[in-house]
C-alpha cells in the first residue's frame, strides 16, 4: 500500500503531526493533535486537510468542545508500570521464550487478537484495516528483533514485542487464552527485560481489556497516566 506524504498545513504544524505508521495501514491521511484546546479543535475542523485525526485528552477534562467539533470517543488507555522489587515472578518449567519465530507464525496469532484496539472500536475504520495496522507494526518489531515467541513446551502460544523497557505489542493465541497461563509467559518475558538491566517496565493497555488489567495486577504492576482517545474523520 502506498504511504501518503500528506503535509500538515504550515499554520497547523505546531498543533498537529502526520502519523505515517497509521496512514500506511488505513489508506488515508492520519494525524495526531498535539495541543488540547478548544481553539485548536475549532481551527482543525475549519482548516485541516481531509483525513483521520486522533487526540489524547485528560479523562477529567470537559468534552464539550470535542463533541461540538464532531470528535467521538474511542478508548481510554492506562499505563501499567512495575519495578523489580514489586515484580511477582510466576515460574513454569515448560514455558520459555524464543527469539527465532518466523513472522508468518506471529501474524497468524495477531490476526483478530486486538479487537480491543481503538481502531477496531472506531466505526469509521474497516476492521480488516485495523488488523493490518497491527500486522505491519508486528513486522516492524520482528524486523528490529524485539519480539519473543512465547513457547509452551515446543508450541508457539503467543508473542511479546518490546522496545527498551516498554512492552509494546503482546497477545496469546486464542487456544491459549482464558486458561490462567498468561502470567507464566509474561513473567518469563518481564524477567528477561529486567535481566537486560531495565529498572522499570511499562506498557499501555485499554481500560476495557479486563484480562490484561488482571494479568498486570497479578504480576505486581500498578497503573498511572490514563487518557481518553477521541477520533475525528474529516471527509
Ligand atoms: C491479554 C491476554 C494476554 C491475557 O491472557 P488470558 O489467557 O486471556 O488471561 P488469563 O486466563 O491468563 O487470565 C489473566 C487474569 O485475568 C483474569 N481474567 C481472565 N479472563 C478474564 C475476563 N474475560 N475478564 C476479566 N478477567 C479475566 C483471570 O482471572 C486472571 O487473573 P488471575 O491470574 O489473578 O486469576 C489475552 O487475553 C490476549 O492475548 N488478548 C488479546 C490480545 C490483547 O488484548 N493483548 C493486550 C493488548 S494491550
GROMACS .gro file of N, CA, C and O in nm, residues 7-108:
model
  408
    7UNK      N    1   0.124   1.662   0.374
    7UNK     CA    2   0.189   1.756   0.464
    7UNK      C    3   0.084   1.826   0.549
    7UNK      O    4  -0.026   1.856   0.502
    8UNK      N    5   0.118   1.852   0.672
    8UNK     CA    6   0.030   1.930   0.758
    8UNK      C    7   0.043   2.077   0.716
    8UNK      O    8   0.154   2.126   0.700
    9UNK      N    9  -0.072   2.149   0.694
    9UNK     CA   10  -0.062   2.290   0.658
    9UNK      C   11   0.025   2.365   0.759
    9UNK      O   12   0.021   2.337   0.879
   10UNK      N   13   0.104   2.462   0.708
   10UNK     CA   14   0.205   2.527   0.793
   10UNK      C   15   0.145   2.588   0.920
   10UNK      O   16   0.201   2.574   1.029
   11UNK      N   17   0.028   2.653   0.905
   11UNK     CA   18  -0.029   2.722   1.021
   11UNK      C   19  -0.081   2.625   1.126
   11UNK      O   20  -0.117   2.665   1.236
   12UNK      N   21  -0.087   2.492   1.092
   12UNK     CA   22  -0.133   2.393   1.191
   12UNK      C   23  -0.019   2.306   1.244
   12UNK      O   24  -0.039   2.226   1.335
   13UNK      N   25   0.100   2.324   1.185
   13UNK     CA   26   0.208   2.228   1.215
   13UNK      C   27   0.251   2.231   1.363
   13UNK      O   28   0.307   2.134   1.413
   14UNK      N   29   0.224   2.340   1.430
   14UNK     CA   30   0.256   2.350   1.572
   14UNK      C   31   0.166   2.258   1.655
   14UNK      O   32   0.201   2.214   1.764
   15UNK      N   33   0.046   2.229   1.602
   15UNK     CA   34  -0.056   2.158   1.681
   15UNK      C   35  -0.081   2.014   1.635
   15UNK      O   36  -0.144   1.938   1.707
   16UNK      N   37  -0.036   1.983   1.513
   16UNK     CA   38  -0.074   1.855   1.453
   16UNK      C   39   0.049   1.790   1.390
   16UNK      O   40   0.134   1.858   1.334
   17UNK      N   41   0.058   1.655   1.401
   17UNK     CA   42   0.164   1.588   1.327
   17UNK      C   43   0.105   1.472   1.245
   17UNK      O   44   0.007   1.408   1.287
   18UNK      N   45   0.166   1.448   1.130
   18UNK     CA   46   0.129   1.338   1.042
   18UNK      C   47   0.176   1.207   1.106
   18UNK      O   48   0.285   1.203   1.165
   19UNK      N   49   0.096   1.099   1.099
   19UNK     CA   50   0.135   0.970   1.159
   19UNK      C   51   0.143   0.864   1.049
   19UNK      O   52   0.045   0.791   1.025
   20UNK      N   53   0.258   0.854   0.982
   20UNK     CA   54   0.270   0.763   0.867
   20UNK      C   55   0.248   0.617   0.902
   20UNK      O   56   0.202   0.539   0.819
   21UNK      N   57   0.279   0.577   1.028
   21UNK     CA   58   0.262   0.437   1.068
   21UNK      C   59   0.115   0.395   1.068
   21UNK      O   60   0.084   0.278   1.044
   22UNK      N   61   0.023   0.488   1.094
   22UNK     CA   62  -0.120   0.457   1.085
   22UNK      C   63  -0.169   0.473   0.941
   22UNK      O   64  -0.249   0.394   0.892
   23UNK      N   65  -0.118   0.575   0.874
   23UNK     CA   66  -0.162   0.606   0.738
   23UNK      C   67  -0.137   0.489   0.642
   23UNK      O   68  -0.220   0.456   0.558
   24UNK      N   69  -0.022   0.423   0.656
   24UNK     CA   70   0.013   0.314   0.563
   24UNK      C   71  -0.085   0.199   0.573
   24UNK      O   72  -0.109   0.127   0.476
   25UNK      N   73  -0.144   0.177   0.691
   25UNK     CA   74  -0.240   0.067   0.707
   25UNK      C   75  -0.380   0.109   0.668
   25UNK      O   76  -0.452   0.034   0.602
   26UNK      N   77  -0.419   0.228   0.708
   26UNK     CA   78  -0.559   0.267   0.691
   26UNK      C   79  -0.588   0.323   0.552
   26UNK      O   80  -0.704   0.337   0.513
   27UNK      N   81  -0.481   0.356   0.476
   27UNK     CA   82  -0.501   0.402   0.339
   27UNK      C   83  -0.562   0.541   0.331
   27UNK      O   84  -0.626   0.575   0.232
   28UNK      N   85  -0.546   0.621   0.434
   28UNK     CA   86  -0.588   0.761   0.431
   28UNK      C   87  -0.491   0.840   0.518
   28UNK      O   88  -0.411   0.782   0.591
   29UNK      N   89  -0.493   0.972   0.505
   29UNK     CA   90  -0.401   1.052   0.584
   29UNK      C   91  -0.444   1.051   0.730
   29UNK      O   92  -0.562   1.071   0.760
   30UNK      N   93  -0.350   1.028   0.818
   30UNK     CA   94  -0.382   1.020   0.961
   30UNK      C   95  -0.293   1.119   1.037
   30UNK      O   96  -0.176   1.137   1.004
   31UNK      N   97  -0.351   1.180   1.139
   31UNK     CA   98  -0.281   1.285   1.213
   31UNK      C   99  -0.307   1.270   1.362
   31UNK      O  100  -0.410   1.218   1.403
   32UNK      N  101  -0.212   1.322   1.440
   32UNK     CA  102  -0.232   1.330   1.584
   32UNK      C  103  -0.231   1.477   1.625
   32UNK      O  104  -0.142   1.553   1.584
   33UNK      N  105  -0.328   1.516   1.704
   33UNK     CA  106  -0.335   1.654   1.753
   33UNK      C  107  -0.253   1.663   1.881
   33UNK      O  108  -0.274   1.585   1.975
   34UNK      N  109  -0.159   1.757   1.884
   34UNK     CA  110  -0.063   1.762   1.994
   34UNK      C  111  -0.104   1.859   2.104
   34UNK      O  112  -0.052   1.851   2.216
   35UNK      N  113  -0.192   1.953   2.073
   35UNK     CA  114  -0.232   2.054   2.171
   35UNK      C  115  -0.382   2.043   2.196
   35UNK      O  116  -0.461   2.052   2.103
   36UNK      N  117  -0.418   2.024   2.322
   36UNK     CA  118  -0.560   2.011   2.356
   36UNK      C  119  -0.616   2.146   2.398
   36UNK      O  120  -0.592   2.189   2.512
   37UNK      N  121  -0.687   2.213   2.309
   37UNK     CA  122  -0.756   2.336   2.349
   37UNK      C  123  -0.873   2.357   2.253
   37UNK      O  124  -0.870   2.309   2.138
   38UNK      N  125  -0.972   2.425   2.301
   38UNK     CA  126  -1.092   2.450   2.221
   38UNK      C  127  -1.054   2.521   2.091
   38UNK      O  128  -1.104   2.486   1.983
   39UNK      N  129  -0.962   2.620   2.099
   39UNK     CA  130  -0.921   2.696   1.980
   39UNK      C  131  -0.861   2.602   1.876
   39UNK      O  132  -0.891   2.611   1.757
   40UNK      N  133  -0.776   2.511   1.920
   40UNK     CA  134  -0.711   2.420   1.825
   40UNK      C  135  -0.813   2.326   1.763
   40UNK      O  136  -0.813   2.303   1.642
   41UNK      N  137  -0.905   2.272   1.843
   41UNK     CA  138  -1.007   2.182   1.787
   41UNK      C  139  -1.087   2.254   1.678
   41UNK      O  140  -1.112   2.199   1.571
   42UNK      N  141  -1.125   2.380   1.705
   42UNK     CA  142  -1.207   2.454   1.607
   42UNK      C  143  -1.124   2.488   1.483
   42UNK      O  144  -1.173   2.480   1.371
   43UNK      N  145  -0.998   2.523   1.504
   43UNK     CA  146  -0.908   2.555   1.391
   43UNK      C  147  -0.895   2.433   1.299
   43UNK      O  148  -0.897   2.446   1.175
   44UNK      N  149  -0.883   2.317   1.358
   44UNK     CA  150  -0.865   2.194   1.280
   44UNK      C  151  -0.990   2.165   1.198
   44UNK      O  152  -0.984   2.137   1.078
   45UNK      N  153  -1.105   2.171   1.262
   45UNK     CA  154  -1.229   2.141   1.191
   45UNK      C  155  -1.251   2.240   1.075
   45UNK      O  156  -1.295   2.201   0.967
   46UNK      N  157  -1.211   2.365   1.095
   46UNK     CA  158  -1.235   2.466   0.991
   46UNK      C  159  -1.129   2.466   0.882
   46UNK      O  160  -1.158   2.501   0.768
   47UNK      N  161  -1.004   2.425   0.915
   47UNK     CA  162  -0.894   2.445   0.820
   47UNK      C  163  -0.819   2.320   0.777
   47UNK      O  164  -0.739   2.326   0.685
   48UNK      N  165  -0.840   2.210   0.846
   48UNK     CA  166  -0.749   2.097   0.824
   48UNK      C  167  -0.784   2.020   0.697
   48UNK      O  168  -0.896   2.025   0.646
   49UNK      N  169  -0.684   1.945   0.650
   49UNK     CA  170  -0.700   1.860   0.532
   49UNK      C  171  -0.789   1.742   0.567
   49UNK      O  172  -0.797   1.702   0.684
   50UNK      N  173  -0.853   1.679   0.466
   50UNK     CA  174  -0.928   1.557   0.493
   50UNK      C  175  -0.838   1.450   0.553
   50UNK      O  176  -0.719   1.445   0.523
   51UNK      N  177  -0.895   1.367   0.636
   51UNK     CA  178  -0.815   1.260   0.697
   51UNK      C  179  -0.872   1.222   0.832
   51UNK      O  180  -0.979   1.266   0.872
   52UNK      N  181  -0.795   1.138   0.902
   52UNK     CA  182  -0.837   1.085   1.031
   52UNK      C  183  -0.749   1.148   1.140
   52UNK      O  184  -0.627   1.146   1.131
   53UNK      N  185  -0.813   1.206   1.242
   53UNK     CA  186  -0.742   1.278   1.347
   53UNK      C  187  -0.762   1.209   1.482
   53UNK      O  188  -0.873   1.164   1.513
   54UNK      N  189  -0.653   1.204   1.562
   54UNK     CA  190  -0.658   1.146   1.696
   54UNK      C  191  -0.616   1.252   1.797
   54UNK      O  192  -0.522   1.328   1.771
   55UNK      N  193  -0.686   1.256   1.910
   55UNK     CA  194  -0.639   1.343   2.018
   55UNK      C  195  -0.649   1.267   2.150
   55UNK      O  196  -0.743   1.189   2.171
   56UNK      N  197  -0.547   1.286   2.236
   56UNK     CA  198  -0.544   1.224   2.370
   56UNK      C  199  -0.584   1.332   2.469
   56UNK      O  200  -0.520   1.438   2.471
   57UNK      N  201  -0.683   1.304   2.552
   57UNK     CA  202  -0.728   1.407   2.646
   57UNK      C  203  -0.739   1.351   2.788
   57UNK      O  204  -0.764   1.232   2.808
   58UNK      N  205  -0.722   1.441   2.884
   58UNK     CA  206  -0.737   1.407   3.025
   58UNK      C  207  -0.881   1.357   3.048
   58UNK      O  208  -0.976   1.428   3.013
   59UNK      N  209  -0.898   1.238   3.105
   59UNK     CA  210  -1.034   1.186   3.126
   59UNK      C  211  -1.123   1.281   3.206
   59UNK      O  212  -1.245   1.279   3.192
   60UNK      N  213  -1.062   1.366   3.292
   60UNK     CA  214  -1.143   1.455   3.377
   60UNK      C  215  -1.176   1.588   3.310
   60UNK      O  216  -1.251   1.668   3.364
   61UNK      N  217  -1.121   1.614   3.190
   61UNK     CA  218  -1.147   1.743   3.125
   61UNK      C  219  -1.285   1.742   3.059
   61UNK      O  220  -1.341   1.636   3.030
   62UNK      N  221  -1.337   1.863   3.033
   62UNK     CA  222  -1.467   1.873   2.966
   62UNK      C  223  -1.453   1.829   2.820
   62UNK      O  224  -1.357   1.863   2.752
   63UNK      N  225  -1.553   1.755   2.772
   63UNK     CA  226  -1.550   1.707   2.633
   63UNK      C  227  -1.644   1.789   2.544
   63UNK      O  228  -1.669   1.752   2.430
   64UNK      N  229  -1.695   1.900   2.598
   64UNK     CA  230  -1.796   1.978   2.526
   64UNK      C  231  -1.746   2.023   2.388
   64UNK      O  232  -1.810   1.998   2.286
   65UNK      N  233  -1.627   2.086   2.386
   65UNK     CA  234  -1.575   2.138   2.259
   65UNK      C  235  -1.547   2.024   2.161
   65UNK      O  236  -1.573   2.037   2.040
   66UNK      N  237  -1.497   1.912   2.212
   66UNK     CA  238  -1.471   1.797   2.124
   66UNK      C  239  -1.600   1.751   2.057
   66UNK      O  240  -1.605   1.728   1.935
   67UNK      N  241  -1.706   1.738   2.135
   67UNK     CA  242  -1.834   1.693   2.079
   67UNK      C  243  -1.888   1.795   1.980
   67UNK      O  244  -1.938   1.757   1.874
   68UNK      N  245  -1.875   1.923   2.014
   68UNK     CA  246  -1.925   2.027   1.922
   68UNK      C  247  -1.851   2.025   1.789
   68UNK      O  248  -1.905   2.062   1.686
   69UNK      N  249  -1.724   1.983   1.792
   69UNK     CA  250  -1.643   1.981   1.669
   69UNK      C  251  -1.654   1.847   1.595
   69UNK      O  252  -1.589   1.829   1.491
   70UNK      N  253  -1.729   1.752   1.647
   70UNK     CA  254  -1.751   1.626   1.575
   70UNK      C  255  -1.658   1.513   1.615
   70UNK      O  256  -1.658   1.407   1.553
   71UNK      N  257  -1.575   1.533   1.716
   71UNK     CA  258  -1.489   1.425   1.765
   71UNK      C  259  -1.576   1.321   1.837
   71UNK      O  260  -1.679   1.356   1.895
   72UNK      N  261  -1.534   1.197   1.835
   72UNK     CA  262  -1.609   1.092   1.904
   72UNK      C  263  -1.512   1.005   1.985
   72UNK      O  264  -1.396   0.986   1.947
   73UNK      N  265  -1.563   0.951   2.098
   73UNK     CA  266  -1.482   0.871   2.192
   73UNK      C  267  -1.446   0.735   2.133
   73UNK      O  268  -1.530   0.671   2.070
   74UNK      N  269  -1.321   0.692   2.152
   74UNK     CA  270  -1.284   0.558   2.105
   74UNK      C  271  -1.227   0.467   2.213
   74UNK      O  272  -1.246   0.346   2.206
   75UNK      N  273  -1.154   0.521   2.309
   75UNK     CA  274  -1.092   0.431   2.407
   75UNK      C  275  -1.035   0.512   2.524
   75UNK      O  276  -1.016   0.634   2.511
   76UNK      N  277  -1.010   0.444   2.634
   76UNK     CA  278  -0.933   0.501   2.744
   76UNK      C  279  -0.812   0.411   2.766
   76UNK      O  280  -0.828   0.289   2.783
   77UNK      N  281  -0.693   0.470   2.760
   77UNK     CA  282  -0.571   0.392   2.781
   77UNK      C  283  -0.514   0.422   2.919
   77UNK      O  284  -0.535   0.531   2.975
   78UNK      N  285  -0.441   0.325   2.971
   78UNK     CA  286  -0.383   0.337   3.104
   78UNK      C  287  -0.245   0.271   3.099
   78UNK      O  288  -0.223   0.178   3.020
   79UNK      N  289  -0.152   0.324   3.180
   79UNK     CA  290  -0.012   0.278   3.174
   79UNK      C  291   0.023   0.188   3.293
   79UNK      O  292   0.042   0.238   3.404
   80UNK      N  293   0.035   0.057   3.272
   80UNK     CA  294   0.086  -0.030   3.379
   80UNK      C  295   0.236  -0.007   3.395
   80UNK      O  296   0.307   0.009   3.296
   81UNK      N  297   0.286  -0.007   3.519
   81UNK     CA  298   0.431   0.006   3.541
   81UNK      C  299   0.472  -0.078   3.661
   81UNK      O  300   0.391  -0.102   3.752
   82UNK      N  301   0.597  -0.123   3.659
   82UNK     CA  302   0.644  -0.212   3.767
   82UNK      C  303   0.796  -0.207   3.777
   82UNK      O  304   0.864  -0.206   3.674
   83UNK      N  305   0.848  -0.200   3.900
   83UNK     CA  306   0.993  -0.213   3.916
   83UNK      C  307   1.025  -0.354   3.967
   83UNK      O  308   0.934  -0.431   4.001
   84UNK      N  309   1.154  -0.385   3.970
   84UNK     CA  310   1.196  -0.521   4.003
   84UNK      C  311   1.149  -0.563   4.142
   84UNK      O  312   1.108  -0.678   4.163
   85UNK      N  313   1.151  -0.469   4.236
   85UNK     CA  314   1.111  -0.502   4.374
   85UNK      C  315   0.965  -0.544   4.384
   85UNK      O  316   0.928  -0.629   4.464
   86UNK      N  317   0.880  -0.481   4.301
   86UNK     CA  318   0.737  -0.510   4.308
   86UNK      C  319   0.697  -0.629   4.221
   86UNK      O  320   0.585  -0.680   4.233
   87UNK      N  321   0.786  -0.670   4.132
   87UNK     CA  322   0.754  -0.774   4.033
   87UNK      C  323   0.728  -0.910   4.100
   87UNK      O  324   0.810  -0.957   4.179
   88UNK      N  325   0.614  -0.970   4.069
   88UNK     CA  326   0.581  -1.104   4.120
   88UNK      C  327   0.604  -1.202   4.005
   88UNK      O  328   0.538  -1.194   3.901
   89UNK      N  329   0.701  -1.290   4.024
   89UNK     CA  330   0.751  -1.375   3.916
   89UNK      C  331   0.689  -1.515   3.927
   89UNK      O  332   0.713  -1.586   4.025
   90UNK      N  333   0.609  -1.555   3.827
   90UNK     CA  334   0.548  -1.689   3.827
   90UNK      C  335   0.630  -1.781   3.736
   90UNK      O  336   0.642  -1.755   3.617
   91UNK      N  337   0.686  -1.885   3.794
   91UNK     CA  338   0.775  -1.975   3.717
   91UNK      C  339   0.696  -2.096   3.667
   91UNK      O  340   0.607  -2.145   3.737
   92UNK      N  341   0.731  -2.140   3.547
   92UNK     CA  342   0.668  -2.261   3.490
   92UNK      C  343   0.776  -2.334   3.410
   92UNK      O  344   0.837  -2.275   3.320
   93UNK      N  345   0.800  -2.462   3.441
   93UNK     CA  346   0.911  -2.536   3.379
   93UNK      C  347   0.897  -2.546   3.228
   93UNK      O  348   0.997  -2.559   3.157
   94UNK      N  349   0.775  -2.544   3.176
   94UNK     CA  350   0.757  -2.569   3.032
   94UNK      C  351   0.720  -2.445   2.952
   94UNK      O  352   0.669  -2.455   2.841
   95UNK      N  353   0.743  -2.330   3.012
   95UNK     CA  354   0.724  -2.202   2.943
   95UNK      C  355   0.861  -2.143   2.915
   95UNK      O  356   0.944  -2.132   3.005
   96UNK      N  357   0.889  -2.111   2.790
   96UNK     CA  358   1.015  -2.042   2.761
   96UNK      C  359   0.998  -1.946   2.643
   96UNK      O  360   0.894  -1.945   2.577
   97UNK      N  361   1.102  -1.867   2.618
   97UNK     CA  362   1.097  -1.765   2.514
   97UNK      C  363   1.177  -1.811   2.392
   97UNK      O  364   1.279  -1.878   2.407
   98UNK      N  365   1.130  -1.772   2.273
   98UNK     CA  366   1.206  -1.799   2.151
   98UNK      C  367   1.237  -1.666   2.083
   98UNK      O  368   1.153  -1.576   2.081
   99UNK      N  369   1.357  -1.654   2.028
   99UNK     CA  370   1.390  -1.531   1.953
   99UNK      C  371   1.400  -1.560   1.803
   99UNK      O  372   1.449  -1.477   1.728
  100UNK      N  373   1.351  -1.677   1.761
  100UNK     CA  374   1.367  -1.711   1.619
  100UNK      C  375   1.236  -1.757   1.555
  100UNK      O  376   1.236  -1.839   1.464
  101UNK      N  377   1.124  -1.702   1.604
  101UNK     CA  378   0.995  -1.743   1.548
  101UNK      C  379   0.972  -1.673   1.414
  101UNK      O  380   0.988  -1.551   1.405
  102UNK      N  381   0.932  -1.747   1.309
  102UNK     CA  382   0.906  -1.682   1.179
  102UNK      C  383   0.789  -1.583   1.189
  102UNK      O  384   0.692  -1.608   1.262
  103UNK      N  385   0.800  -1.473   1.117
  103UNK     CA  386   0.698  -1.368   1.124
  103UNK      C  387   0.559  -1.421   1.086
  103UNK      O  388   0.458  -1.381   1.145
  104UNK      N  389   0.551  -1.514   0.992
  104UNK     CA  390   0.420  -1.566   0.949
  104UNK      C  391   0.346  -1.630   1.068
  104UNK      O  392   0.224  -1.618   1.080
  105UNK      N  393   0.421  -1.699   1.155
  105UNK     CA  394   0.358  -1.765   1.271
  105UNK      C  395   0.306  -1.661   1.371
  105UNK      O  396   0.202  -1.680   1.433
  106UNK      N  397   0.382  -1.551   1.384
  106UNK     CA  398   0.338  -1.445   1.476
  106UNK      C  399   0.213  -1.377   1.421
  106UNK      O  400   0.119  -1.347   1.496
  107UNK      N  401   0.211  -1.354   1.290
  107UNK     CA  402   0.096  -1.285   1.228
  107UNK      C  403  -0.030  -1.369   1.244
  107UNK      O  404  -0.139  -1.316   1.269
  108UNK      N  405  -0.016  -1.502   1.235
  108UNK     CA  406  -0.137  -1.584   1.246
  108UNK      C  407  -0.196  -1.573   1.388
  108UNK      O  408  -0.316  -1.588   1.408
   0.00000   0.00000   0.00000
